[in-house]
Amino acid sequence: MIHTGGSEIEQLIQLLARLPGLGPRSARRAVLHLIKRKDALMIPLASALQRAVEAVTICEQCGNVDTSSPCAICTDPRRQQNAMLIVVEDVSDLWALERAGVGPVRYHVLGGVLSPLDGVGPEDLAIQELIIRAGEFTEIVLAVNATVEGQTTAHYITDRIEGLDVKITRLAHGVPVGGELDYLDEGTLSQALKARTAL
Ligand code: ZN
């Protein structure tokens, strides 16, 4: 076994290596970087992590991750006209749309997509919660990823809320087939929303 430091350091490397986009090699570099900048980076990071651990919560209305529930988006007075509700698979998609500056909209995080092969059914996602909220809005935008599972989920939701007096739209092309929203640049994403189409 290669010795890279004490068990605390090794444990830190192993934990960081589990983050998306970081493998063991980058985790080791990150830890070394932190240790070399203990006062400027490691201590502030540790206390920021601790504060985040204590503060983070899931919004009971939309499923966003924030420090309060309902979250800052749900309680934003500019978004209270209840015009447009954008349905996304994951919090990262919500954040991508916010980065793209799509306007005073509200969101609903499904927490995944229907995937019979992986045993993910409607009851595993926040679909019932969506149906309860849907009637409050004039338009529901299904901003799911352009994957087979995403489109299956969009069709299922459409079937479930069709009886309600609400317009249902989806993102326009420009979202590549198989494309994940989080990886799109902001211009493409806001364009896809502006040119959304009726289902
Ligand atoms: Zn919220």
mmCIF file of C-alpha atoms and ligand atoms in Angstrom:
data_model
loop_
_atom_site.group_PDB
_atom_site.id
_atom_site.type_symbol
_atom_site.label_atom_id
_atom_site.label_comp_id
_atom_site.label_asym_id
_atom_site.label_seq_id
_atom_site.Cartn_x
_atom_site.Cartn_y
_atom_site.Cartn_z
ATOM 1 C CA MET A 1 0.000 0.000 0.000
ATOM 2 C CA ILE A 2 1.193 3.486 -0.867
ATOM 3 C CA HIS A 3 1.428 5.698 2.167
ATOM 4 C CA THR A 4 0.063 9.196 1.487
ATOM 5 C CA GLY A 5 -0.354 10.495 5.018
ATOM 6 C CA GLY A 6 -2.079 9.849 8.324
ATOM 7 C CA SER A 7 -5.466 8.182 8.511
ATOM 8 C CA GLU A 8 -7.294 11.524 8.830
ATOM 9 C CA ILE A 9 -5.713 12.711 5.594
ATOM 10 C CA GLU A 10 -6.371 9.391 3.875
ATOM 11 C CA GLN A 11 -10.007 9.499 4.995
ATOM 12 C CA LEU A 12 -10.398 13.025 3.638
ATOM 13 C CA ILE A 13 -8.968 11.919 0.291
ATOM 14 C CA GLN A 14 -11.346 8.962 0.147
ATOM 15 C CA LEU A 15 -14.375 11.137 0.917
ATOM 16 C CA LEU A 16 -13.453 13.812 -1.621
ATOM 17 C CA ALA A 17 -12.830 11.104 -4.237
ATOM 18 C CA ARG A 18 -16.536 10.231 -3.995
ATOM 19 C CA LEU A 19 -17.576 13.694 -5.250
ATOM 20 C CA PRO A 20 -18.756 13.963 -8.859
ATOM 21 C CA GLY A 21 -15.911 14.932 -11.162
ATOM 22 C CA LEU A 22 -13.193 14.020 -8.689
ATOM 23 C CA GLY A 23 -11.267 10.754 -8.790
ATOM 24 C CA PRO A 24 -8.652 9.587 -6.254
ATOM 25 C CA ARG A 25 -5.893 11.482 -8.045
ATOM 26 C CA SER A 26 -7.685 14.850 -8.088
ATOM 27 C CA ALA A 27 -8.899 14.266 -4.530
ATOM 28 C CA ARG A 28 -5.297 13.809 -3.402
ATOM 29 C CA ARG A 29 -4.269 17.017 -5.179
ATOM 30 C CA ALA A 30 -7.214 18.883 -3.616
ATOM 31 C CA VAL A 31 -6.320 17.675 -0.118
ATOM 32 C CA LEU A 32 -2.694 18.639 -0.552
ATOM 33 C CA HIS A 33 -3.825 22.052 -1.793
ATOM 34 C CA LEU A 34 -6.039 22.433 1.296
ATOM 35 C CA ILE A 35 -3.255 21.437 3.680
ATOM 36 C CA LYS A 36 -0.822 23.907 2.126
ATOM 37 C CA ARG A 37 -3.445 26.664 2.512
ATOM 38 C CA LYS A 38 -4.733 25.678 5.904
ATOM 39 C CA ASP A 39 -5.602 29.180 7.179
ATOM 40 C CA ALA A 40 -6.799 30.654 3.903
ATOM 41 C CA LEU A 41 -8.789 27.683 2.643
ATOM 42 C CA MET A 42 -8.990 24.564 4.806
ATOM 43 C CA ILE A 43 -10.326 26.203 7.989
ATOM 44 C CA PRO A 44 -12.879 28.415 6.167
ATOM 45 C CA LEU A 45 -13.981 25.379 4.114
ATOM 46 C CA ALA A 46 -14.404 23.245 7.208
ATOM 47 C CA SER A 47 -16.545 25.854 8.944
ATOM 48 C CA ALA A 48 -18.553 26.566 5.773
ATOM 49 C CA LEU A 49 -19.250 22.819 5.484
ATOM 50 C CA GLN A 50 -20.288 22.674 9.120
ATOM 51 C CA ARG A 51 -22.618 25.669 8.737
ATOM 52 C CA ALA A 52 -24.101 24.156 5.565
ATOM 53 C CA VAL A 53 -24.677 20.820 7.332
ATOM 54 C CA GLU A 54 -26.697 22.634 9.975
ATOM 55 C CA ALA A 55 -28.574 24.905 7.571
ATOM 56 C CA VAL A 56 -29.501 22.883 4.464
ATOM 57 C CA THR A 57 -33.021 21.679 4.049
ATOM 58 C CA ILE A 58 -35.294 20.518 1.231
ATOM 59 C CA CYS A 59 -38.134 22.895 0.311
ATOM 60 C CA GLU A 60 -41.448 21.261 1.192
ATOM 61 C CA GLN A 61 -43.131 22.983 -1.765
ATOM 62 C CA CYS A 62 -40.783 22.594 -4.723
ATOM 63 C CA GLY A 63 -38.028 20.202 -3.629
ATOM 64 C CA ASN A 64 -35.238 22.764 -4.033
ATOM 65 C CA VAL A 65 -32.267 22.647 -1.682
ATOM 66 C CA ASP A 66 -31.969 25.799 0.409
ATOM 67 C CA THR A 67 -31.507 27.015 3.970
ATOM 68 C CA SER A 68 -35.219 27.551 4.541
ATOM 69 C CA SER A 69 -38.447 25.756 3.694
ATOM 70 C CA PRO A 70 -40.346 27.099 1.758
ATOM 71 C CA CYS A 71 -37.212 28.123 -0.118
ATOM 72 C CA ALA A 72 -36.169 31.616 -1.275
ATOM 73 C CA ILE A 73 -37.630 30.970 -4.740
ATOM 74 C CA CYS A 74 -41.027 29.847 -3.422
ATOM 75 C CA THR A 75 -41.275 32.854 -1.086
ATOM 76 C CA ASP A 76 -39.994 35.427 -3.632
ATOM 77 C CA PRO A 77 -42.851 37.974 -4.026
ATOM 78 C CA ARG A 78 -41.963 38.543 -7.717
ATOM 79 C CA ARG A 79 -42.752 34.884 -8.398
ATOM 80 C CA GLN A 80 -46.102 34.846 -6.650
ATOM 81 C CA GLN A 81 -48.289 35.451 -9.731
ATOM 82 C CA ASN A 82 -48.367 31.658 -10.150
ATOM 83 C CA ALA A 83 -48.000 31.983 -13.903
ATOM 84 C CA MET A 84 -45.399 29.409 -14.868
ATOM 85 C CA LEU A 85 -44.304 26.249 -13.102
ATOM 86 C CA ILE A 86 -41.211 24.569 -14.537
ATOM 87 C CA VAL A 87 -40.934 20.853 -13.823
ATOM 88 C CA VAL A 88 -37.360 19.535 -13.609
ATOM 89 C CA GLU A 89 -35.791 16.191 -12.809
ATOM 90 C CA ASP A 90 -33.188 17.375 -10.370
ATOM 91 C CA VAL A 91 -32.164 20.374 -8.260
ATOM 92 C CA SER A 92 -29.138 20.812 -10.562
ATOM 93 C CA ASP A 93 -31.570 21.495 -13.457
ATOM 94 C CA LEU A 94 -33.414 24.086 -11.357
ATOM 95 C CA TRP A 95 -30.119 25.800 -10.604
ATOM 96 C CA ALA A 96 -29.114 25.653 -14.301
ATOM 97 C CA LEU A 97 -32.385 27.387 -15.283
ATOM 98 C CA GLU A 98 -31.863 30.019 -12.583
ATOM 99 C CA ARG A 99 -28.320 30.628 -13.877
ATOM 100 C CA ALA A 100 -29.831 31.085 -17.339
ATOM 101 C CA GLY A 101 -32.030 33.848 -15.886
ATOM 102 C CA VAL A 102 -35.355 32.495 -17.125
ATOM 103 C CA GLY A 103 -37.425 35.001 -15.180
ATOM 104 C CA PRO A 104 -39.898 35.061 -12.278
ATOM 105 C CA VAL A 105 -40.943 31.410 -12.545
ATOM 106 C CA ARG A 106 -41.423 28.700 -9.956
ATOM 107 C CA TYR A 107 -40.236 25.123 -10.046
ATOM 108 C CA HIS A 108 -41.133 21.571 -9.142
ATOM 109 C CA VAL A 109 -38.336 19.036 -8.636
ATOM 110 C CA LEU A 110 -39.390 15.478 -9.490
ATOM 111 C CA GLY A 111 -36.368 13.820 -7.917
ATOM 112 C CA GLY A 112 -35.638 11.656 -10.963
ATOM 113 C CA VAL A 113 -37.437 10.145 -13.941
ATOM 114 C CA LEU A 114 -39.578 7.080 -14.490
ATOM 115 C CA SER A 115 -37.379 4.099 -15.200
ATOM 116 C CA PRO A 116 -39.044 0.675 -15.016
ATOM 117 C CA LEU A 117 -35.682 -1.037 -15.534
ATOM 118 C CA ASP A 118 -34.277 0.627 -12.422
ATOM 119 C CA GLY A 119 -37.511 0.088 -10.517
ATOM 120 C CA VAL A 120 -38.397 3.800 -10.420
ATOM 121 C CA GLY A 121 -42.180 4.219 -10.555
ATOM 122 C CA PRO A 122 -44.497 7.250 -10.215
ATOM 123 C CA GLU A 123 -44.688 6.802 -6.441
ATOM 124 C CA ASP A 124 -40.900 7.238 -6.185
ATOM 125 C CA LEU A 125 -41.090 10.722 -7.708
ATOM 126 C CA ALA A 126 -42.845 13.921 -6.562
ATOM 127 C CA ILE A 127 -45.600 13.446 -9.177
ATOM 128 C CA GLN A 128 -48.573 13.372 -6.805
ATOM 129 C CA GLU A 129 -47.284 16.605 -5.230
ATOM 130 C CA LEU A 130 -47.056 18.101 -8.731
ATOM 131 C CA ILE A 131 -50.665 17.195 -9.528
ATOM 132 C CA ILE A 132 -51.755 18.899 -6.306
ATOM 133 C CA ARG A 133 -49.845 22.095 -7.197
ATOM 134 C CA ALA A 134 -50.524 22.127 -10.956
ATOM 135 C CA GLY A 135 -53.991 23.720 -10.762
ATOM 136 C CA GLU A 136 -52.543 26.892 -9.158
ATOM 137 C CA PHE A 137 -50.585 27.751 -12.317
ATOM 138 C CA THR A 138 -51.545 28.868 -15.817
ATOM 139 C CA GLU A 139 -48.705 26.997 -17.523
ATOM 140 C CA ILE A 140 -46.677 23.901 -16.706
ATOM 141 C CA VAL A 141 -43.364 23.590 -18.570
ATOM 142 C CA LEU A 142 -41.998 20.045 -18.612
ATOM 143 C CA ALA A 143 -38.249 20.760 -18.638
ATOM 144 C CA VAL A 144 -37.147 17.149 -18.379
ATOM 145 C CA ASN A 145 -34.010 15.913 -20.096
ATOM 146 C CA ALA A 146 -34.255 14.815 -23.743
ATOM 147 C CA THR A 147 -33.677 11.174 -22.821
ATOM 148 C CA VAL A 148 -36.064 8.240 -23.323
ATOM 149 C CA GLU A 149 -36.816 8.179 -19.587
ATOM 150 C CA GLY A 150 -37.307 11.962 -19.531
ATOM 151 C CA GLN A 151 -39.791 11.836 -22.391
ATOM 152 C CA THR A 152 -41.629 8.848 -20.882
ATOM 153 C CA THR A 153 -41.962 10.840 -17.675
ATOM 154 C CA ALA A 154 -43.242 13.887 -19.591
ATOM 155 C CA HIS A 155 -45.934 11.772 -21.284
ATOM 156 C CA TYR A 156 -46.983 10.218 -17.999
ATOM 157 C CA ILE A 157 -47.293 13.636 -16.305
ATOM 158 C CA THR A 158 -49.212 15.045 -19.284
ATOM 159 C CA ASP A 159 -51.726 12.191 -19.034
ATOM 160 C CA ARG A 160 -52.165 12.819 -15.325
ATOM 161 C CA ILE A 161 -52.715 16.608 -15.497
ATOM 162 C CA GLU A 162 -54.517 16.875 -18.834
ATOM 163 C CA GLY A 163 -57.909 17.232 -17.156
ATOM 164 C CA LEU A 164 -56.813 20.377 -15.291
ATOM 165 C CA ASP A 165 -57.303 23.846 -16.754
ATOM 166 C CA VAL A 166 -53.596 24.442 -17.332
ATOM 167 C CA LYS A 167 -51.469 24.790 -20.447
ATOM 168 C CA ILE A 168 -48.735 22.145 -20.734
ATOM 169 C CA THR A 169 -45.576 22.898 -22.729
ATOM 170 C CA ARG A 170 -42.114 21.421 -23.122
ATOM 171 C CA LEU A 171 -38.692 22.815 -23.921
ATOM 172 C CA ALA A 172 -38.025 23.470 -27.607
ATOM 173 C CA HIS A 173 -35.346 21.860 -29.728
ATOM 174 C CA GLY A 174 -31.886 23.144 -29.131
ATOM 175 C CA VAL A 175 -31.825 20.705 -26.275
ATOM 176 C CA PRO A 176 -29.852 17.906 -27.933
ATOM 177 C CA VAL A 177 -31.277 14.380 -27.893
ATOM 178 C CA GLY A 178 -29.890 12.674 -24.833
ATOM 179 C CA GLY A 179 -28.886 16.105 -23.553
ATOM 180 C CA GLU A 180 -28.898 16.921 -19.883
ATOM 181 C CA LEU A 181 -30.007 20.430 -18.967
ATOM 182 C CA ASP A 182 -27.250 20.940 -16.445
ATOM 183 C CA TYR A 183 -24.627 20.666 -19.204
ATOM 184 C CA LEU A 184 -26.217 23.153 -21.590
ATOM 185 C CA ASP A 185 -24.871 26.659 -21.811
ATOM 186 C CA GLU A 186 -27.162 29.319 -20.402
ATOM 187 C CA GLY A 187 -28.002 30.844 -23.813
ATOM 188 C CA THR A 188 -29.196 27.527 -25.242
ATOM 189 C CA LEU A 189 -31.207 26.826 -22.144
ATOM 190 C CA SER A 190 -33.019 30.164 -21.998
ATOM 191 C CA GLN A 191 -33.640 29.937 -25.785
ATOM 192 C CA ALA A 192 -35.133 26.462 -25.353
ATOM 193 C CA LEU A 193 -37.511 27.865 -22.750
ATOM 194 C CA LYS A 194 -38.505 30.908 -24.839
ATOM 195 C CA ALA A 195 -39.269 28.665 -27.850
ATOM 196 C CA ARG A 196 -41.088 26.018 -25.806
ATOM 197 C CA THR A 197 -43.848 24.138 -27.614
ATOM 198 C CA ALA A 198 -47.287 22.964 -26.618
ATOM 199 C CA LEU A 199 -47.627 19.265 -25.898
HETATM 200 ZN ZN ZN B 1 -39.243 25.951 -2.938
#
